[in-house]
């Protein structure tokens, strides 16, 4: 039967419900218990045969002569309900069988009992429709095997896959853990503009939109960084934001066009202090989300509990590749990238070629958590240089599971150096590097008023 034929049958059932004098989409329900609450209170409720009201989506129907079992799902789980013709009466029982389908929302009144198999079940004495489902739910292993279809119709994925819903719950715990950790340590949460006249703070191509009232183009932010730094200039010492950012670049398992990011800024601290702080914060979050400090990733065990090693970017690269990247010229690095089929773009400079080689040839091997320190200055124009090596910057990344899980650095607060870095970035843009950062004159003016030493922890870039 085609989807349209099924929909036509369900529309006919909808009309039958209306003609019988019932509203198939009522505004209110008299629910007294969730599925989980009913199961938890079974002993108490069943002893006194107390009537309760459940509500949820019908997930299965099984008819056996004069009785029907159904499973109803709400936000807390599944519970079985039981319809018996002798108790409901033939007319009401028939009305249920002929007009309710899997996918419909139902309110069911009754008392709890336990089946011979031990399943807690509601014996239904009354019911009503809360919403008629006009389209059938897909079969779990057939209707949603197309990954792109699952992502386009996320609501169906959530309906059919409890493990996906659980990810949403864990994501909420994830953000609350970070937020609470920072608030408890004196950081102030702020909200900065999502529209910018000059996008900055990250290497990414922005989305452009039109501000009609001002008759000008503006950009959706690609980072939270520069507005937060301006707050530090203004006198705040500990600020953070959890906000949406937007990047007009390719889709991958690690990147979406818009996503939620955490950034915090901490005056009078450097990246050495940051590493201690971030390690403790991440461990608290992992404990909150998973219940422990040992997790699984693609068949491997990740142990977050020990002290995370601090590893120099170039020392690791040189050891893994068997060559000293710092001694290679730009052309030699380009040839090396071509040798490994990395398809380097012609405009890439020395630092970006180093980083391309590192990301493609080394990073995926880093499974256990480490702090990766001191990369080339070209890839981090907002970070302080190392005092003993100006080709490197005081940046650190949390790397585990073969990817970056966050980064931070000692923030550059020298306005002269910052202007020179921005000018170098603008030259890269002129050469075709669309992800090179733009010169933000207002931020440079803010720096000239003086910005104290600080560190930060942007989310994954």
CSV table of C-alpha atoms in Angstrom, one decimal:
chain,number,residue,atom,x,y,z
A,1,UNK,CA,0.0,0.0,0.0
A,2,UNK,CA,1.4,3.4,-1.0
A,3,UNK,CA,2.0,6.2,1.5
A,4,UNK,CA,-0.8,8.3,0.0
A,5,UNK,CA,-3.3,5.4,0.3
A,6,UNK,CA,-2.4,5.0,4.0
A,7,UNK,CA,-2.8,8.7,4.5
A,8,UNK,CA,-6.3,8.6,2.8
A,9,UNK,CA,-7.4,5.7,5.1
A,10,UNK,CA,-6.2,7.7,8.2
A,11,UNK,CA,-7.9,10.8,7.0
A,12,UNK,CA,-11.1,8.8,6.9
A,13,UNK,CA,-10.6,7.6,10.4
A,14,UNK,CA,-10.0,11.2,11.5
A,15,UNK,CA,-13.4,12.2,10.1
A,16,UNK,CA,-15.0,9.3,11.9
A,17,UNK,CA,-13.6,10.4,15.2
A,18,UNK,CA,-14.9,14.0,14.5
A,19,UNK,CA,-18.4,12.7,13.5
A,20,UNK,CA,-18.5,10.7,16.7
A,21,UNK,CA,-18.3,14.0,18.6
A,22,UNK,CA,-14.7,13.8,19.7
A,23,UNK,CA,-11.9,16.3,19.1
A,24,UNK,CA,-8.9,14.4,17.7
A,25,UNK,CA,-6.6,17.2,18.7
A,26,UNK,CA,-7.6,18.5,22.1
A,27,UNK,CA,-5.7,21.2,23.8
A,28,UNK,CA,-5.4,19.6,27.2
A,29,UNK,CA,-4.8,16.2,28.8
A,30,UNK,CA,-5.6,14.9,32.3
A,31,UNK,CA,-2.4,12.9,32.6
A,32,UNK,CA,-1.5,12.1,36.2
A,33,UNK,CA,1.6,10.0,35.7
A,34,UNK,CA,4.4,9.6,33.2
A,35,UNK,CA,5.3,6.0,32.2
A,36,UNK,CA,8.3,6.0,34.5
A,37,UNK,CA,6.3,7.4,37.4
A,38,UNK,CA,3.6,4.8,37.0
A,39,UNK,CA,6.1,1.9,37.0
A,40,UNK,CA,8.0,3.4,40.0
A,41,UNK,CA,4.7,3.7,42.0
A,42,UNK,CA,3.2,0.4,40.9
A,43,UNK,CA,3.2,-1.3,44.3
A,44,UNK,CA,1.5,1.7,46.0
A,45,UNK,CA,-1.0,2.3,43.2
A,46,UNK,CA,-2.0,-1.3,42.5
A,47,UNK,CA,-2.7,-2.0,46.2
A,48,UNK,CA,-5.6,0.4,46.3
A,49,UNK,CA,-6.6,0.1,42.6
A,50,UNK,CA,-6.1,3.8,42.1
A,51,UNK,CA,-7.1,5.1,38.7
A,52,UNK,CA,-4.4,7.0,36.9
A,53,UNK,CA,-4.1,8.7,33.5
A,54,UNK,CA,-1.3,8.0,31.1
A,55,UNK,CA,-0.6,9.8,27.8
A,56,UNK,CA,1.8,9.1,24.9
A,57,UNK,CA,2.3,7.8,21.4
A,58,UNK,CA,1.1,4.3,20.5
A,59,UNK,CA,4.2,2.3,19.4
A,60,UNK,CA,2.6,-1.1,18.9
A,61,UNK,CA,-0.8,-2.8,18.8
A,62,UNK,CA,-1.5,-6.5,19.3
A,63,UNK,CA,-5.0,-7.8,19.1
A,64,UNK,CA,-6.0,-11.1,20.6
A,65,UNK,CA,-9.7,-11.8,20.1
A,66,UNK,CA,-11.6,-9.7,22.5
A,67,UNK,CA,-8.5,-7.9,23.9
A,68,UNK,CA,-5.7,-5.7,22.7
A,69,UNK,CA,-2.3,-4.9,24.1
A,70,UNK,CA,-0.5,-1.7,23.1
A,71,UNK,CA,2.7,0.0,24.1
A,72,UNK,CA,2.6,3.7,24.7
A,73,UNK,CA,5.7,5.8,24.8
A,74,UNK,CA,6.2,9.2,26.5
A,75,UNK,CA,9.3,11.2,27.2
A,76,UNK,CA,10.2,8.8,30.1
A,77,UNK,CA,9.8,5.5,28.4
A,78,UNK,CA,7.4,2.7,27.3
A,79,UNK,CA,4.5,1.3,29.3
A,80,UNK,CA,2.0,-1.4,28.2
A,81,UNK,CA,-1.8,-0.7,28.2
A,82,UNK,CA,-4.6,-3.3,27.9
A,83,UNK,CA,-8.0,-3.0,26.3
A,84,UNK,CA,-10.7,-5.6,27.0
A,85,UNK,CA,-14.0,-5.7,25.1
A,86,UNK,CA,-16.0,-7.1,28.0
A,87,UNK,CA,-14.9,-4.1,30.2
A,88,UNK,CA,-15.0,-1.3,27.7
A,89,UNK,CA,-18.1,-2.5,26.0
A,90,UNK,CA,-18.3,-3.7,22.4
A,91,UNK,CA,-19.0,-0.2,20.9
A,92,UNK,CA,-16.1,1.5,22.6
A,93,UNK,CA,-13.7,-1.4,22.0
A,94,UNK,CA,-14.7,-1.4,18.3
A,95,UNK,CA,-14.2,2.4,18.1
A,96,UNK,CA,-10.7,2.0,19.4
A,97,UNK,CA,-9.7,-0.9,17.0
A,98,UNK,CA,-11.2,0.9,13.9
A,99,UNK,CA,-9.8,4.4,14.5
A,100,UNK,CA,-6.5,4.1,16.3
A,101,UNK,CA,-3.2,3.4,14.6
A,102,UNK,CA,0.4,3.0,15.6
A,103,UNK,CA,1.8,6.6,15.8
A,104,UNK,CA,-1.4,8.1,17.3
A,105,UNK,CA,-1.3,9.9,20.6
A,106,UNK,CA,-3.7,8.5,23.2
A,107,UNK,CA,-4.8,9.3,26.8
A,108,UNK,CA,-5.7,6.2,28.7
A,109,UNK,CA,-7.5,5.9,32.1
A,110,UNK,CA,-7.3,2.8,34.2
A,111,UNK,CA,-5.6,0.9,37.0
A,112,UNK,CA,-2.3,-0.9,37.0
A,113,UNK,CA,-1.8,-4.6,37.1
A,114,UNK,CA,1.0,-7.1,36.4
A,115,UNK,CA,0.7,-9.6,33.6
A,116,UNK,CA,1.7,-13.3,33.9
A,117,UNK,CA,5.0,-12.4,32.3
A,118,UNK,CA,5.5,-9.7,35.0
A,119,UNK,CA,5.0,-6.6,32.8
A,120,UNK,CA,3.4,-3.6,34.5
A,121,UNK,CA,0.3,-2.8,32.5
A,122,UNK,CA,-2.6,-0.3,32.6
A,123,UNK,CA,-6.1,-1.9,32.4
A,124,UNK,CA,-7.9,0.7,30.3
A,125,UNK,CA,-11.4,1.8,31.4
A,126,UNK,CA,-11.5,4.9,29.2
A,127,UNK,CA,-9.5,6.6,26.5
A,128,UNK,CA,-9.4,9.5,24.1
A,129,UNK,CA,-7.4,10.5,21.1
A,130,UNK,CA,-4.8,13.3,21.7
A,131,UNK,CA,-3.5,13.5,18.1
A,132,UNK,CA,-4.1,11.5,14.9
A,133,UNK,CA,-1.0,10.5,13.0
A,134,UNK,CA,-1.8,10.8,9.3
A,135,UNK,CA,1.5,9.3,8.2
A,136,UNK,CA,2.8,5.9,9.3
A,137,UNK,CA,6.0,5.7,11.3
A,138,UNK,CA,8.9,4.1,9.2
A,139,UNK,CA,10.0,0.6,10.0
A,140,UNK,CA,13.1,1.0,12.2
A,141,UNK,CA,15.5,-1.0,9.9
A,142,UNK,CA,14.0,-0.1,6.6
A,143,UNK,CA,12.6,3.4,6.7
A,144,UNK,CA,15.6,5.2,8.2
A,145,UNK,CA,18.6,3.4,6.8
A,146,UNK,CA,19.5,6.4,4.6
A,147,UNK,CA,21.7,8.5,6.8
A,148,UNK,CA,21.0,11.7,4.9
A,149,UNK,CA,17.2,11.1,5.2
A,150,UNK,CA,17.7,10.6,8.9
A,151,UNK,CA,19.4,13.9,9.2
A,152,UNK,CA,16.9,15.8,7.1
A,153,UNK,CA,14.0,14.4,9.1
A,154,UNK,CA,15.6,14.5,12.5
A,155,UNK,CA,12.2,14.2,14.2
A,156,UNK,CA,11.7,10.7,12.7
A,157,UNK,CA,15.1,9.7,13.8
A,158,UNK,CA,14.3,10.8,17.3
A,159,UNK,CA,11.0,8.9,17.2
A,160,UNK,CA,12.5,5.7,16.0
A,161,UNK,CA,15.9,5.6,17.8
A,162,UNK,CA,15.9,6.0,21.6
A,163,UNK,CA,19.7,6.1,21.5
A,164,UNK,CA,19.5,9.3,19.4
A,165,UNK,CA,17.2,10.9,22.0
A,166,UNK,CA,19.7,9.8,24.7
A,167,UNK,CA,22.4,11.8,22.9
A,168,UNK,CA,20.2,14.9,23.2
A,169,UNK,CA,19.9,14.3,26.9
A,170,UNK,CA,23.7,13.9,27.3
A,171,UNK,CA,24.3,17.0,25.2
A,172,UNK,CA,22.2,19.0,27.7
A,173,UNK,CA,24.2,17.5,30.6
A,174,UNK,CA,27.4,18.4,28.7
A,175,UNK,CA,26.6,22.1,28.4
A,176,UNK,CA,25.2,22.4,31.9
A,177,UNK,CA,28.3,20.8,33.3
A,178,UNK,CA,30.5,23.3,31.6
A,179,UNK,CA,28.2,26.2,32.5
A,180,UNK,CA,28.0,25.3,36.2
A,181,UNK,CA,31.8,24.7,36.4
A,182,UNK,CA,32.5,28.2,35.2
A,183,UNK,CA,29.8,29.9,37.2
A,184,UNK,CA,31.0,28.2,40.4
A,185,UNK,CA,34.5,29.6,39.8
A,186,UNK,CA,33.5,33.2,39.3
A,187,UNK,CA,33.0,33.5,35.6
A,188,UNK,CA,30.2,35.7,34.3
A,189,UNK,CA,28.1,34.4,31.4
A,190,UNK,CA,27.5,37.0,28.7
A,191,UNK,CA,25.7,37.3,25.3
A,192,UNK,CA,27.5,39.0,22.4
A,193,UNK,CA,26.1,39.9,19.0
A,194,UNK,CA,25.7,37.3,16.3
A,195,UNK,CA,25.9,39.8,13.5
A,196,UNK,CA,29.2,41.5,12.7
A,197,UNK,CA,30.5,44.0,10.3
A,198,UNK,CA,33.9,42.3,10.3
A,199,UNK,CA,34.0,38.6,11.0
A,200,UNK,CA,37.0,37.5,13.0
A,201,UNK,CA,38.4,35.3,15.7
A,202,UNK,CA,38.8,32.1,13.6
A,203,UNK,CA,40.0,30.8,10.2
A,204,UNK,CA,36.7,30.3,8.5
A,205,UNK,CA,34.5,31.6,5.7
A,206,UNK,CA,31.5,33.5,7.0
A,207,UNK,CA,27.9,33.6,5.9
A,208,UNK,CA,26.9,37.0,4.5
A,209,UNK,CA,23.4,38.5,5.0
A,210,UNK,CA,21.8,41.8,4.4
A,211,UNK,CA,20.9,44.4,7.0
A,212,UNK,CA,18.1,46.2,5.3
A,213,UNK,CA,17.7,49.0,7.8
A,214,UNK,CA,21.3,50.1,7.4
A,215,UNK,CA,21.5,49.1,3.7
A,216,UNK,CA,24.7,47.1,4.2
A,217,UNK,CA,26.1,43.5,4.2
A,218,UNK,CA,26.9,42.0,7.6
A,219,UNK,CA,28.3,38.6,8.6
A,220,UNK,CA,27.1,35.8,10.9
A,221,UNK,CA,29.8,35.4,13.5
A,222,UNK,CA,32.4,32.7,13.0
A,223,UNK,CA,33.7,33.0,16.5
A,224,UNK,CA,32.9,34.5,19.9
A,225,UNK,CA,36.4,35.6,20.5
A,226,UNK,CA,36.8,39.3,19.7
A,227,UNK,CA,33.7,40.6,21.4
A,228,UNK,CA,34.6,38.7,24.5
A,229,UNK,CA,38.1,40.1,24.5
A,230,UNK,CA,36.6,43.6,24.2
A,231,UNK,CA,34.8,42.9,27.5
A,232,UNK,CA,38.2,42.1,29.1
A,233,UNK,CA,39.5,45.4,27.8
A,234,UNK,CA,36.4,47.0,29.4
A,235,UNK,CA,37.3,45.7,32.8
A,236,UNK,CA,35.8,42.3,33.3
A,237,UNK,CA,38.2,39.6,34.4
A,238,UNK,CA,36.3,36.3,33.9
A,239,UNK,CA,33.7,36.0,31.1
A,240,UNK,CA,32.3,33.2,29.1
A,241,UNK,CA,29.6,32.6,26.4
A,242,UNK,CA,27.9,29.5,25.1
A,243,UNK,CA,26.6,30.6,21.7
A,244,UNK,CA,25.9,29.7,18.1
A,245,UNK,CA,28.5,30.3,15.5
A,246,UNK,CA,28.2,29.9,11.7
A,247,UNK,CA,30.8,28.8,9.2
A,248,UNK,CA,30.2,28.6,5.5
A,249,UNK,CA,32.4,25.7,4.8
A,250,UNK,CA,32.2,22.0,4.0
A,251,UNK,CA,30.3,19.4,6.0
A,252,UNK,CA,32.0,16.5,7.7
A,253,UNK,CA,31.7,14.3,10.8
A,254,UNK,CA,33.5,17.0,12.7
A,255,UNK,CA,32.0,20.2,11.2
A,256,UNK,CA,28.6,21.6,10.7
A,257,UNK,CA,27.7,25.1,9.3
A,258,UNK,CA,26.2,26.2,12.6
A,259,UNK,CA,26.9,24.8,16.0
A,260,UNK,CA,27.1,25.7,19.7
A,261,UNK,CA,30.5,26.8,21.0
A,262,UNK,CA,31.9,27.6,24.5
A,263,UNK,CA,34.5,30.3,24.9
A,264,UNK,CA,35.8,31.7,28.2
A,265,UNK,CA,38.4,34.4,28.9
A,266,UNK,CA,40.4,34.7,32.1
A,267,UNK,CA,42.5,37.7,32.9
A,268,UNK,CA,46.0,37.4,34.5
A,269,UNK,CA,46.3,33.7,33.5
A,270,UNK,CA,48.4,32.1,30.9
A,271,UNK,CA,48.2,28.8,28.9
A,272,UNK,CA,50.1,26.9,31.6
A,273,UNK,CA,47.3,27.8,34.1
A,274,UNK,CA,44.7,27.1,31.5
A,275,UNK,CA,45.9,23.5,31.0
A,276,UNK,CA,45.4,22.7,34.7
A,277,UNK,CA,42.0,24.3,34.7
A,278,UNK,CA,40.7,22.7,31.5
A,279,UNK,CA,41.9,19.2,32.5
A,280,UNK,CA,39.8,19.4,35.7
A,281,UNK,CA,36.8,20.9,33.8
A,282,UNK,CA,36.8,18.3,31.1
A,283,UNK,CA,37.1,15.5,33.6
A,284,UNK,CA,34.2,16.9,35.6
A,285,UNK,CA,32.1,17.1,32.4
A,286,UNK,CA,33.0,13.5,31.3
A,287,UNK,CA,32.1,12.2,34.8
A,288,UNK,CA,28.8,14.1,34.6
A,289,UNK,CA,27.9,12.8,31.1
A,290,UNK,CA,29.1,9.2,31.3
A,291,UNK,CA,29.3,8.4,35.0
A,292,UNK,CA,33.0,7.6,34.8
A,293,UNK,CA,36.4,8.6,33.4
A,294,UNK,CA,36.8,5.6,31.0
A,295,UNK,CA,34.9,5.7,27.7
A,296,UNK,CA,34.8,3.8,24.5
A,297,UNK,CA,35.5,5.2,21.1
A,298,UNK,CA,35.4,3.1,17.9
A,299,UNK,CA,36.3,-0.1,19.7
A,300,UNK,CA,39.1,1.5,21.7
A,301,UNK,CA,39.1,2.4,25.4
A,302,UNK,CA,39.9,6.0,26.3
A,303,UNK,CA,41.2,6.7,29.8
A,304,UNK,CA,40.7,10.3,30.9
A,305,UNK,CA,41.6,9.7,34.5
A,306,UNK,CA,45.4,10.2,34.6
A,307,UNK,CA,47.5,13.3,34.1
A,308,UNK,CA,47.3,14.3,30.5
A,309,UNK,CA,50.7,14.5,28.8
A,310,UNK,CA,51.9,17.8,27.4
A,311,UNK,CA,53.3,17.2,24.0
A,312,UNK,CA,55.2,19.7,21.8
A,313,UNK,CA,53.6,20.0,18.3
A,314,UNK,CA,56.8,19.9,16.3
A,315,UNK,CA,58.6,17.3,18.5
A,316,UNK,CA,55.7,14.9,17.9
A,317,UNK,CA,55.5,15.7,14.2
A,318,UNK,CA,59.2,15.2,13.7
A,319,UNK,CA,59.1,11.9,15.5
A,320,UNK,CA,56.2,10.6,13.6
A,321,UNK,CA,57.3,11.8,10.2
A,322,UNK,CA,61.0,11.2,10.6
A,323,UNK,CA,62.0,14.7,9.4
A,324,UNK,CA,62.4,18.1,11.0
A,325,UNK,CA,59.5,20.1,9.8
A,326,UNK,CA,60.9,23.4,11.1
A,327,UNK,CA,63.9,23.0,8.8
A,328,UNK,CA,61.8,22.4,5.7
A,329,UNK,CA,61.2,25.3,3.3
A,330,UNK,CA,57.7,26.2,2.1
A,331,UNK,CA,58.3,24.5,-1.3
A,332,UNK,CA,59.6,21.3,0.4
A,333,UNK,CA,56.5,21.2,2.6
A,334,UNK,CA,54.3,21.6,-0.4
A,335,UNK,CA,56.1,18.7,-2.2
A,336,UNK,CA,55.7,16.6,0.9
A,337,UNK,CA,52.0,17.3,1.1
A,338,UNK,CA,51.7,16.3,-2.6
A,339,UNK,CA,53.7,13.2,-2.0
A,340,UNK,CA,51.1,12.1,0.6
A,341,UNK,CA,48.2,13.0,-1.7
A,342,UNK,CA,46.9,15.8,0.6
A,343,UNK,CA,45.9,18.1,-2.3
A,344,UNK,CA,47.4,21.3,-0.9
A,345,UNK,CA,46.0,24.5,-2.3
A,346,UNK,CA,48.6,26.6,-4.1
A,347,UNK,CA,48.2,29.6,-1.8
A,348,UNK,CA,49.1,27.8,1.4
A,349,UNK,CA,52.0,29.2,3.3
A,350,UNK,CA,54.6,27.5,5.4
A,351,UNK,CA,52.6,27.3,8.6
A,352,UNK,CA,49.4,26.1,7.0
A,353,UNK,CA,51.2,23.4,5.1
A,354,UNK,CA,52.8,22.2,8.4
A,355,UNK,CA,49.3,22.1,9.9
A,356,UNK,CA,47.8,20.3,6.9
A,357,UNK,CA,50.4,17.6,7.1
A,358,UNK,CA,50.0,17.3,10.9
A,359,UNK,CA,46.2,17.0,10.7
A,360,UNK,CA,46.2,14.5,7.9
A,361,UNK,CA,49.2,12.3,8.8
A,362,UNK,CA,49.4,12.4,12.5
A,363,UNK,CA,46.4,13.7,14.5
A,364,UNK,CA,44.1,10.7,13.7
A,365,UNK,CA,46.7,8.4,15.6
A,366,UNK,CA,46.3,10.4,18.8
A,367,UNK,CA,43.7,8.3,20.7
A,368,UNK,CA,44.4,9.0,24.4
A,369,UNK,CA,44.0,12.6,25.7
A,370,UNK,CA,47.0,14.9,25.4
A,371,UNK,CA,47.7,18.6,25.4
A,372,UNK,CA,49.3,19.5,22.1
A,373,UNK,CA,51.4,22.6,22.5
A,374,UNK,CA,53.2,25.3,20.5
A,375,UNK,CA,52.1,25.1,16.8
A,376,UNK,CA,53.3,27.5,14.1
A,377,UNK,CA,52.4,31.2,14.5
A,378,UNK,CA,50.7,31.4,11.0
A,379,UNK,CA,47.8,29.3,12.1
A,380,UNK,CA,47.0,31.2,15.3
A,381,UNK,CA,47.3,35.0,14.7
A,382,UNK,CA,45.6,35.9,18.0
A,383,UNK,CA,48.0,34.0,20.3
A,384,UNK,CA,51.3,35.2,21.9
A,385,UNK,CA,54.6,33.9,20.4
A,386,UNK,CA,56.9,31.7,22.4
A,387,UNK,CA,59.6,34.0,23.9
A,388,UNK,CA,62.3,31.6,22.9
A,389,UNK,CA,61.0,30.8,19.4
A,390,UNK,CA,58.9,33.5,17.6
A,391,UNK,CA,57.9,31.0,14.9
A,392,UNK,CA,55.7,29.2,17.5
A,393,UNK,CA,52.8,30.4,19.6
A,394,UNK,CA,51.6,29.7,23.1
A,395,UNK,CA,48.6,27.6,22.0
A,396,UNK,CA,47.4,24.3,23.4
A,397,UNK,CA,44.9,21.9,22.0
A,398,UNK,CA,43.1,19.1,23.8
A,399,UNK,CA,43.5,16.1,21.4
A,400,UNK,CA,41.9,12.7,21.9
A,401,UNK,CA,40.0,10.2,19.8
A,402,UNK,CA,42.0,11.4,16.8
A,403,UNK,CA,40.6,14.9,16.8
A,404,UNK,CA,40.7,18.3,18.5
A,405,UNK,CA,38.4,18.6,21.4
A,406,UNK,CA,39.1,22.3,22.2
A,407,UNK,CA,41.9,24.7,22.3
A,408,UNK,CA,43.2,27.7,24.2
A,409,UNK,CA,46.2,30.1,24.3
A,410,UNK,CA,47.9,32.9,25.9
A,411,UNK,CA,46.1,35.8,24.2
A,412,UNK,CA,48.1,38.3,22.2
A,413,UNK,CA,47.7,41.8,23.8
A,414,UNK,CA,50.4,43.7,21.9
A,415,UNK,CA,48.5,45.9,19.4
A,416,UNK,CA,51.5,46.4,17.2
A,417,UNK,CA,52.2,42.7,16.8
A,418,UNK,CA,48.4,42.0,16.4
A,419,UNK,CA,48.2,44.6,13.5
A,420,UNK,CA,51.2,43.0,11.8
A,421,UNK,CA,49.6,39.5,12.1
A,422,UNK,CA,46.2,40.8,10.7
A,423,UNK,CA,48.1,42.4,7.8
A,424,UNK,CA,49.8,39.1,7.0
A,425,UNK,CA,46.4,37.4,7.2
A,426,UNK,CA,45.0,40.0,4.7
A,427,UNK,CA,47.8,39.2,2.3
A,428,UNK,CA,46.9,35.5,2.5
A,429,UNK,CA,43.3,36.4,1.6
A,430,UNK,CA,44.5,38.4,-1.4
A,431,UNK,CA,46.3,35.2,-2.5
A,432,UNK,CA,43.1,33.2,-2.3
A,433,UNK,CA,43.0,31.9,1.3
A,434,UNK,CA,39.3,32.5,2.1
A,435,UNK,CA,39.7,31.3,5.6
A,436,UNK,CA,42.5,33.8,6.5
A,437,UNK,CA,41.3,36.3,9.1
A,438,UNK,CA,40.2,39.9,8.3
A,439,UNK,CA,41.7,43.0,9.9
A,440,UNK,CA,39.4,44.2,12.6
A,441,UNK,CA,40.2,47.9,13.1
A,442,UNK,CA,37.9,48.3,16.1
A,443,UNK,CA,39.5,45.4,17.9
A,444,UNK,CA,42.9,46.9,17.3
A,445,UNK,CA,41.8,50.2,18.7
A,446,UNK,CA,40.5,48.4,21.8
A,447,UNK,CA,43.9,46.7,22.2
A,448,UNK,CA,45.6,50.1,22.1
A,449,UNK,CA,43.6,51.1,25.2
A,450,UNK,CA,45.4,48.2,26.9
A,451,UNK,CA,44.3,44.6,27.4
A,452,UNK,CA,45.6,42.8,30.4
A,453,UNK,CA,47.4,39.4,30.1
A,454,UNK,CA,44.8,36.7,29.7
A,455,UNK,CA,44.1,33.2,28.5
A,456,UNK,CA,41.1,31.6,26.9
A,457,UNK,CA,39.4,28.4,26.0
A,458,UNK,CA,37.5,28.6,22.7
A,459,UNK,CA,35.6,25.6,21.6
A,460,UNK,CA,36.8,23.4,18.7
A,461,UNK,CA,37.6,25.4,15.6
